[in-house]
C-alpha positions as a LaTeX table, in Angstrom:
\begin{tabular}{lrrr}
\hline
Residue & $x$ (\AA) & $y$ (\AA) & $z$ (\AA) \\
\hline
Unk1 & $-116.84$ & 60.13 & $-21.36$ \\
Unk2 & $-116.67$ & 58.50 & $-17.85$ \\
Unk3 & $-118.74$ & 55.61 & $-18.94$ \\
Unk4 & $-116.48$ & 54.99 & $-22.28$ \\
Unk5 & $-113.62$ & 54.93 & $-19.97$ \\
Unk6 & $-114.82$ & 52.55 & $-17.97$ \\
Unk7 & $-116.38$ & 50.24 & $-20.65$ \\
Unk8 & $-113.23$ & 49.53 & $-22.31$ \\
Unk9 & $-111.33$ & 49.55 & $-18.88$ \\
Unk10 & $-113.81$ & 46.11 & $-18.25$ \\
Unk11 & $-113.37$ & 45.09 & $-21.79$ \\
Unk12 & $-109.48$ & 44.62 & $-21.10$ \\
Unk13 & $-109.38$ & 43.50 & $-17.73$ \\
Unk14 & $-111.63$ & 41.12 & $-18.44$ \\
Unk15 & $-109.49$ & 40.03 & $-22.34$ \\
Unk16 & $-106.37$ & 39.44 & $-23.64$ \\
Unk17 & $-105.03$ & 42.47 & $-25.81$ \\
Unk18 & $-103.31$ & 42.08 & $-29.14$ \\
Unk19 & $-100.71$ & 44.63 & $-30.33$ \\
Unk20 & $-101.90$ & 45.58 & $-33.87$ \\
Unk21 & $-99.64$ & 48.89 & $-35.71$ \\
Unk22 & $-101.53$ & 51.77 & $-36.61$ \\
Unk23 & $-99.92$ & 53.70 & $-39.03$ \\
Unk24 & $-100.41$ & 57.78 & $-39.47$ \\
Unk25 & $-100.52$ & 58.54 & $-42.97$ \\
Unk26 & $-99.46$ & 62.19 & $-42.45$ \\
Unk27 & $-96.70$ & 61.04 & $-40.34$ \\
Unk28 & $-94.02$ & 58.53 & $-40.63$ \\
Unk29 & $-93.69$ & 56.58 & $-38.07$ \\
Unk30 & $-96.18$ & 53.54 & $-36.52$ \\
Unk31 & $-97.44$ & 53.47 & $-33.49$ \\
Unk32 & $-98.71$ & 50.28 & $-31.22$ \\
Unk33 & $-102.20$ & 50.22 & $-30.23$ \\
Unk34 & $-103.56$ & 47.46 & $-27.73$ \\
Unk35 & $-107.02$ & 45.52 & $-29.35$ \\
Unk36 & $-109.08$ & 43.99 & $-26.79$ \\
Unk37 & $-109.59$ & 40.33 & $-27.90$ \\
Unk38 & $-112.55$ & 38.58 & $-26.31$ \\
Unk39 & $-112.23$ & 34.65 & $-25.97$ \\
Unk40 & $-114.99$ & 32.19 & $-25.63$ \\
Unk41 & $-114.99$ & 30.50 & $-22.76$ \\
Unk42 & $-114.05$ & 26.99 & $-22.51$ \\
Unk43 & $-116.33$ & 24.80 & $-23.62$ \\
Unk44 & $-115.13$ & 21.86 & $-21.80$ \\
Unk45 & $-113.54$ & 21.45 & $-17.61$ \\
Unk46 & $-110.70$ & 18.69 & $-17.89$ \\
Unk47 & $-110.10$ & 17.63 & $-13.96$ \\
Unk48 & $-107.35$ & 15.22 & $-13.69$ \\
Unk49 & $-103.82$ & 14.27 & $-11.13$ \\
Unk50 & $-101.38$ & 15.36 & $-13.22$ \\
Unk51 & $-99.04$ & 13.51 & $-12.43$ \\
Unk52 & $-100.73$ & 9.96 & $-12.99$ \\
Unk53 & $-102.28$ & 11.38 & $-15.81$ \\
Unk54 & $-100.68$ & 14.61 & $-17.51$ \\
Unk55 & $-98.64$ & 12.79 & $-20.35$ \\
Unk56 & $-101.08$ & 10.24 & $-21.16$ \\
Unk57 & $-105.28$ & 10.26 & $-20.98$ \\
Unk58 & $-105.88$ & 13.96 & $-19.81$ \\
Unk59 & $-103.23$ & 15.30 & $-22.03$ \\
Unk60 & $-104.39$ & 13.36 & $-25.19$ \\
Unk61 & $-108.11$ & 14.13 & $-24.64$ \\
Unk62 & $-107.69$ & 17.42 & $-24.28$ \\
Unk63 & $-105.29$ & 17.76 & $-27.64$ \\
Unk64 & $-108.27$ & 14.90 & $-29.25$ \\
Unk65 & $-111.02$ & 17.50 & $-28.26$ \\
Unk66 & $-109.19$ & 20.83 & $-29.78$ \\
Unk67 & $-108.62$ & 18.94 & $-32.69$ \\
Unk68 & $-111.83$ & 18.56 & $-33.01$ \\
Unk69 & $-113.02$ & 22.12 & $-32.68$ \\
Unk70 & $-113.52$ & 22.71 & $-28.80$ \\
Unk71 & $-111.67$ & 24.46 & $-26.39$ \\
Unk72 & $-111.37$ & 22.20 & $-23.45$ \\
Unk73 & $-109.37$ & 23.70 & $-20.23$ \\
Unk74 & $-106.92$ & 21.84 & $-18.49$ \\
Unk75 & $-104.52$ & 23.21 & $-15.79$ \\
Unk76 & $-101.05$ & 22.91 & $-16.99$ \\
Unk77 & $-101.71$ & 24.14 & $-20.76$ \\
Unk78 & $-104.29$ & 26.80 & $-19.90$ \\
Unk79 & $-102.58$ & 28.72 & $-16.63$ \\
Unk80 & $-99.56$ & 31.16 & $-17.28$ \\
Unk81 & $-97.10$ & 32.22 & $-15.45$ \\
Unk82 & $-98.87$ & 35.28 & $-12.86$ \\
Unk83 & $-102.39$ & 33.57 & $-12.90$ \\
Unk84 & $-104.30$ & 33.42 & $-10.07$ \\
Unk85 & $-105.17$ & 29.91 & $-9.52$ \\
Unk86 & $-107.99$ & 29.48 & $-7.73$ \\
Unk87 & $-109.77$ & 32.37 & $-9.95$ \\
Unk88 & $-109.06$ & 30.45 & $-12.94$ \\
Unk89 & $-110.06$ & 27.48 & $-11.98$ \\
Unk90 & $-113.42$ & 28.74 & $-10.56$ \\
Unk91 & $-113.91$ & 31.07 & $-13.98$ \\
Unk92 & $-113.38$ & 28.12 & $-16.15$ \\
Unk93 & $-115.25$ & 25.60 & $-14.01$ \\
Unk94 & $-118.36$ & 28.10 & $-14.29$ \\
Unk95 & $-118.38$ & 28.30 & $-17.53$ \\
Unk96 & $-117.83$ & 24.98 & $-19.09$ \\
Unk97 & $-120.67$ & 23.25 & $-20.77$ \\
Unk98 & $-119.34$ & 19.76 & $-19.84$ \\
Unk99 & $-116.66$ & 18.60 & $-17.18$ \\
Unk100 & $-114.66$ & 15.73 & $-16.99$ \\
Unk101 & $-113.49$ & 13.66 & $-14.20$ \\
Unk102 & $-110.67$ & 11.28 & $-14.89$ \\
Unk103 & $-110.63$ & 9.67 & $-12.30$ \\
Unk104 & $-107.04$ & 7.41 & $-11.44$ \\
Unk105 & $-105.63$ & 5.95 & $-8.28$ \\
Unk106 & $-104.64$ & 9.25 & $-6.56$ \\
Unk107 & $-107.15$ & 11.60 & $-7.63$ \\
Unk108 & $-108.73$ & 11.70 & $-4.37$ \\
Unk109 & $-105.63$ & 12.26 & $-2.33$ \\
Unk110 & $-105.24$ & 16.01 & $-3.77$ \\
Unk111 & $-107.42$ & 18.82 & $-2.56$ \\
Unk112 & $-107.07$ & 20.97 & $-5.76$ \\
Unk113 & $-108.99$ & 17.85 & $-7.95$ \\
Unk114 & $-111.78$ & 17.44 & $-4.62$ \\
Unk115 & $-112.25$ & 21.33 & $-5.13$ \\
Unk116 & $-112.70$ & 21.03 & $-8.79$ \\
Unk117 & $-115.01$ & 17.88 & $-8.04$ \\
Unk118 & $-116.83$ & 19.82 & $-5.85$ \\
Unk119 & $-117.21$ & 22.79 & $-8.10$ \\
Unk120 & $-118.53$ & 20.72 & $-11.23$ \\
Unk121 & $-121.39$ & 19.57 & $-9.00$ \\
Unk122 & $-121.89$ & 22.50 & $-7.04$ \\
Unk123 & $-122.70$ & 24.65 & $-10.36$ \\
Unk124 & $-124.47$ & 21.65 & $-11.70$ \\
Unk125 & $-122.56$ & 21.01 & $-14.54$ \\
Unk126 & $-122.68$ & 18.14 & $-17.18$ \\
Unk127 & $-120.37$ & 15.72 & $-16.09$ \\
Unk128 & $-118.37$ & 12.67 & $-17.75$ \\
Unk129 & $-116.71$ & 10.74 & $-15.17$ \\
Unk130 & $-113.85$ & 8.04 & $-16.52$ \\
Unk131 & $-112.43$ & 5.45 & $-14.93$ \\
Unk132 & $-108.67$ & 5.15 & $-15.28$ \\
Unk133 & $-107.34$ & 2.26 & $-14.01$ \\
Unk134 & $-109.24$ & 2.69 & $-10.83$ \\
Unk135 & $-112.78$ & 1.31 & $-9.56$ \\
Unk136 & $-115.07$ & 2.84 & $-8.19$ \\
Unk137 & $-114.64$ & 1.21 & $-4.68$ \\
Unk138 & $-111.51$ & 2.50 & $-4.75$ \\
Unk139 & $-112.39$ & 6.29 & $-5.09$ \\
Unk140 & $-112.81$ & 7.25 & $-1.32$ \\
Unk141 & $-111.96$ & 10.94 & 0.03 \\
Unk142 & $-109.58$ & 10.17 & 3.27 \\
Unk143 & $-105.78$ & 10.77 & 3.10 \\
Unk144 & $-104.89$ & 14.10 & 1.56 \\
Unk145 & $-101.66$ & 14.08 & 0.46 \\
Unk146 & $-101.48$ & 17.16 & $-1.68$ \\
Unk147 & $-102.82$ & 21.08 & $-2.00$ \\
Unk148 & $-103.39$ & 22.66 & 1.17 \\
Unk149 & $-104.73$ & 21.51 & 4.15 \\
Unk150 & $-108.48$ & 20.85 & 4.57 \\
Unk151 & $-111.54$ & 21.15 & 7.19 \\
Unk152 & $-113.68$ & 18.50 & 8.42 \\
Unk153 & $-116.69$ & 20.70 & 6.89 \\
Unk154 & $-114.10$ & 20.58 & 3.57 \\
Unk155 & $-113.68$ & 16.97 & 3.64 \\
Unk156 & $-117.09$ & 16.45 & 4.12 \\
Unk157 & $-118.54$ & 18.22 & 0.81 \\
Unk158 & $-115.78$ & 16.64 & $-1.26$ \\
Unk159 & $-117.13$ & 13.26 & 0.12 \\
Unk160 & $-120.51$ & 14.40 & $-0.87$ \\
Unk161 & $-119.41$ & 15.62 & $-4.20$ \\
Unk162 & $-117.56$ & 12.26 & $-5.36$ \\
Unk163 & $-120.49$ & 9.98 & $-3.92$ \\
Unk164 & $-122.88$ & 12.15 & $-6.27$ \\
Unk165 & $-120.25$ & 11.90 & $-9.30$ \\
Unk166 & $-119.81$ & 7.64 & $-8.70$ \\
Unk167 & $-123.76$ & 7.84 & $-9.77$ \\
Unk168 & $-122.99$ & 9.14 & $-12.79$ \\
Unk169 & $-122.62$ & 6.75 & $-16.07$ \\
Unk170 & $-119.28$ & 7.03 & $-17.07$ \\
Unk171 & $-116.46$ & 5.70 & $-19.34$ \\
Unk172 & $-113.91$ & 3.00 & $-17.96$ \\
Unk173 & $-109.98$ & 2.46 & $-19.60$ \\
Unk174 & $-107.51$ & 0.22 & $-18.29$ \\
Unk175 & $-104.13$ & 1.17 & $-20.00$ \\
Unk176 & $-102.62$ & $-2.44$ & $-19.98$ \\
Unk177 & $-105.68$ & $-3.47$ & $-22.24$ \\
Unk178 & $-107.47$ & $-0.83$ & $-23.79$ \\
Unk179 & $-106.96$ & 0.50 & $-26.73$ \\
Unk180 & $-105.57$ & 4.36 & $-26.73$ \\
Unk181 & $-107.20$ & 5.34 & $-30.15$ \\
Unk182 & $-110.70$ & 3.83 & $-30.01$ \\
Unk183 & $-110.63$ & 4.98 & $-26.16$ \\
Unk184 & $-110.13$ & 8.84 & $-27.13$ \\
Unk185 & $-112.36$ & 8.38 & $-29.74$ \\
Unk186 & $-115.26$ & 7.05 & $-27.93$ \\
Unk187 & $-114.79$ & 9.95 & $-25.23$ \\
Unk188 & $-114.21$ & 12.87 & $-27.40$ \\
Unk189 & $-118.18$ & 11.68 & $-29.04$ \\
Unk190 & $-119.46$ & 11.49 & $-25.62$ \\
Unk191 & $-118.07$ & 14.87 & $-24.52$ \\
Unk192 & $-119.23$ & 16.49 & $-27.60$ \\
Unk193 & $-122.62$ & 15.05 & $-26.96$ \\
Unk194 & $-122.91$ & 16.27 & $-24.01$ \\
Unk195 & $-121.50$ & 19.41 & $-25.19$ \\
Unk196 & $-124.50$ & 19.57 & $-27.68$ \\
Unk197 & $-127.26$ & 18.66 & $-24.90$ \\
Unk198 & $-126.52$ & 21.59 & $-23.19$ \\
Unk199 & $-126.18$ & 24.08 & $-25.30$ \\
\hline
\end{tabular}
């Protein structure tokens, strides 16, 4: 009995539960009953600045890709209110098939997106770096601008991290020429394939 107890006491820490009625037939009355629901995990890491990028390339590549049948993660529609950040992030960065960098002019001045970076290629994750209006010259860990404050050992493995991710093939999209459909398009087959590689 101690072992039931603590199997389903896992099962619902670890899911979401879902209030389904049960209803006595020699009584009259219903009664609530918590189900524990067990989600896939995410299939696919979105790591973005959202503020550069929120409304516009993360935010539409992530809606692109559920369309489409996946469950990508990205911060601001996957974290609720009382959720522990960094255990979230860390839980869905583990068990992504495929992340994605976009990559725009500030990404490298927040310590939450170096983390993530660092993350992706510390678990050795499939990655899809894109360009958004940003070269890769410009992508240089210095000036940290946001998140909490970092180490020299810190700043040091993010450097590492984003030199190993600038060797990576990626996708390029310059928003004052690009097109916005045939750009989401072209990345949502890419993720997928690499979805499919590594499953």
């Amino acid at each position: 009995m101690q072992i039931a107890g603590k199997l389903v006491a896992a099962i619902v820490a670890t899911s979401r539960l879902q209030a389904l009625p049960k209803c006595f037939a020699h009584r009259n009355h219903c009664q609530t009953v918590l189900v524990p629901v067990v989600l896939a995990p995410h299939d696919v890491f979105i790591s973005h600045r959202g503020p550069e990028t929120r409304r516009n390339i993360a935010g539409l590549l992530h809606d692109h890709l559920l369309r489409r049948g996946h469950r990508p993660f990205i911060d601001y529609r996957n974290l609720k209110a009382g959720d522990k950040l960094s255990e979230k992030i860390d839980t869905a960065i583990r068990d992504c098939k495929v992340g994605v960098l976009v990559f725009s002019p500030r990404y490298c001045e927040s310590s939450y997106c170096l983390q993530e970076l660092a993350l992706l290629m510390e678990y050795k994750k499939r990655v899809i770096p894109i360009l958004y209006n940003v070269k890769p010259s410009q992508l240089r860990v210095g000036d940290i601008s946001s998140g909490p404050c970092v180490s020299e050992t810190e700043l040091e493995r993010f450097s590492r991290a984003l030199e190993e991710a600038k060797n990576i093939v990626g996708l390029r999209f310059d928003s004052s020429r690009g097109y916005w459909s045939e750009f989401l398009q072209s990345a949502s087959d890419a993720i997928i394939e690499q979805i499919g590689q590594s499953s």
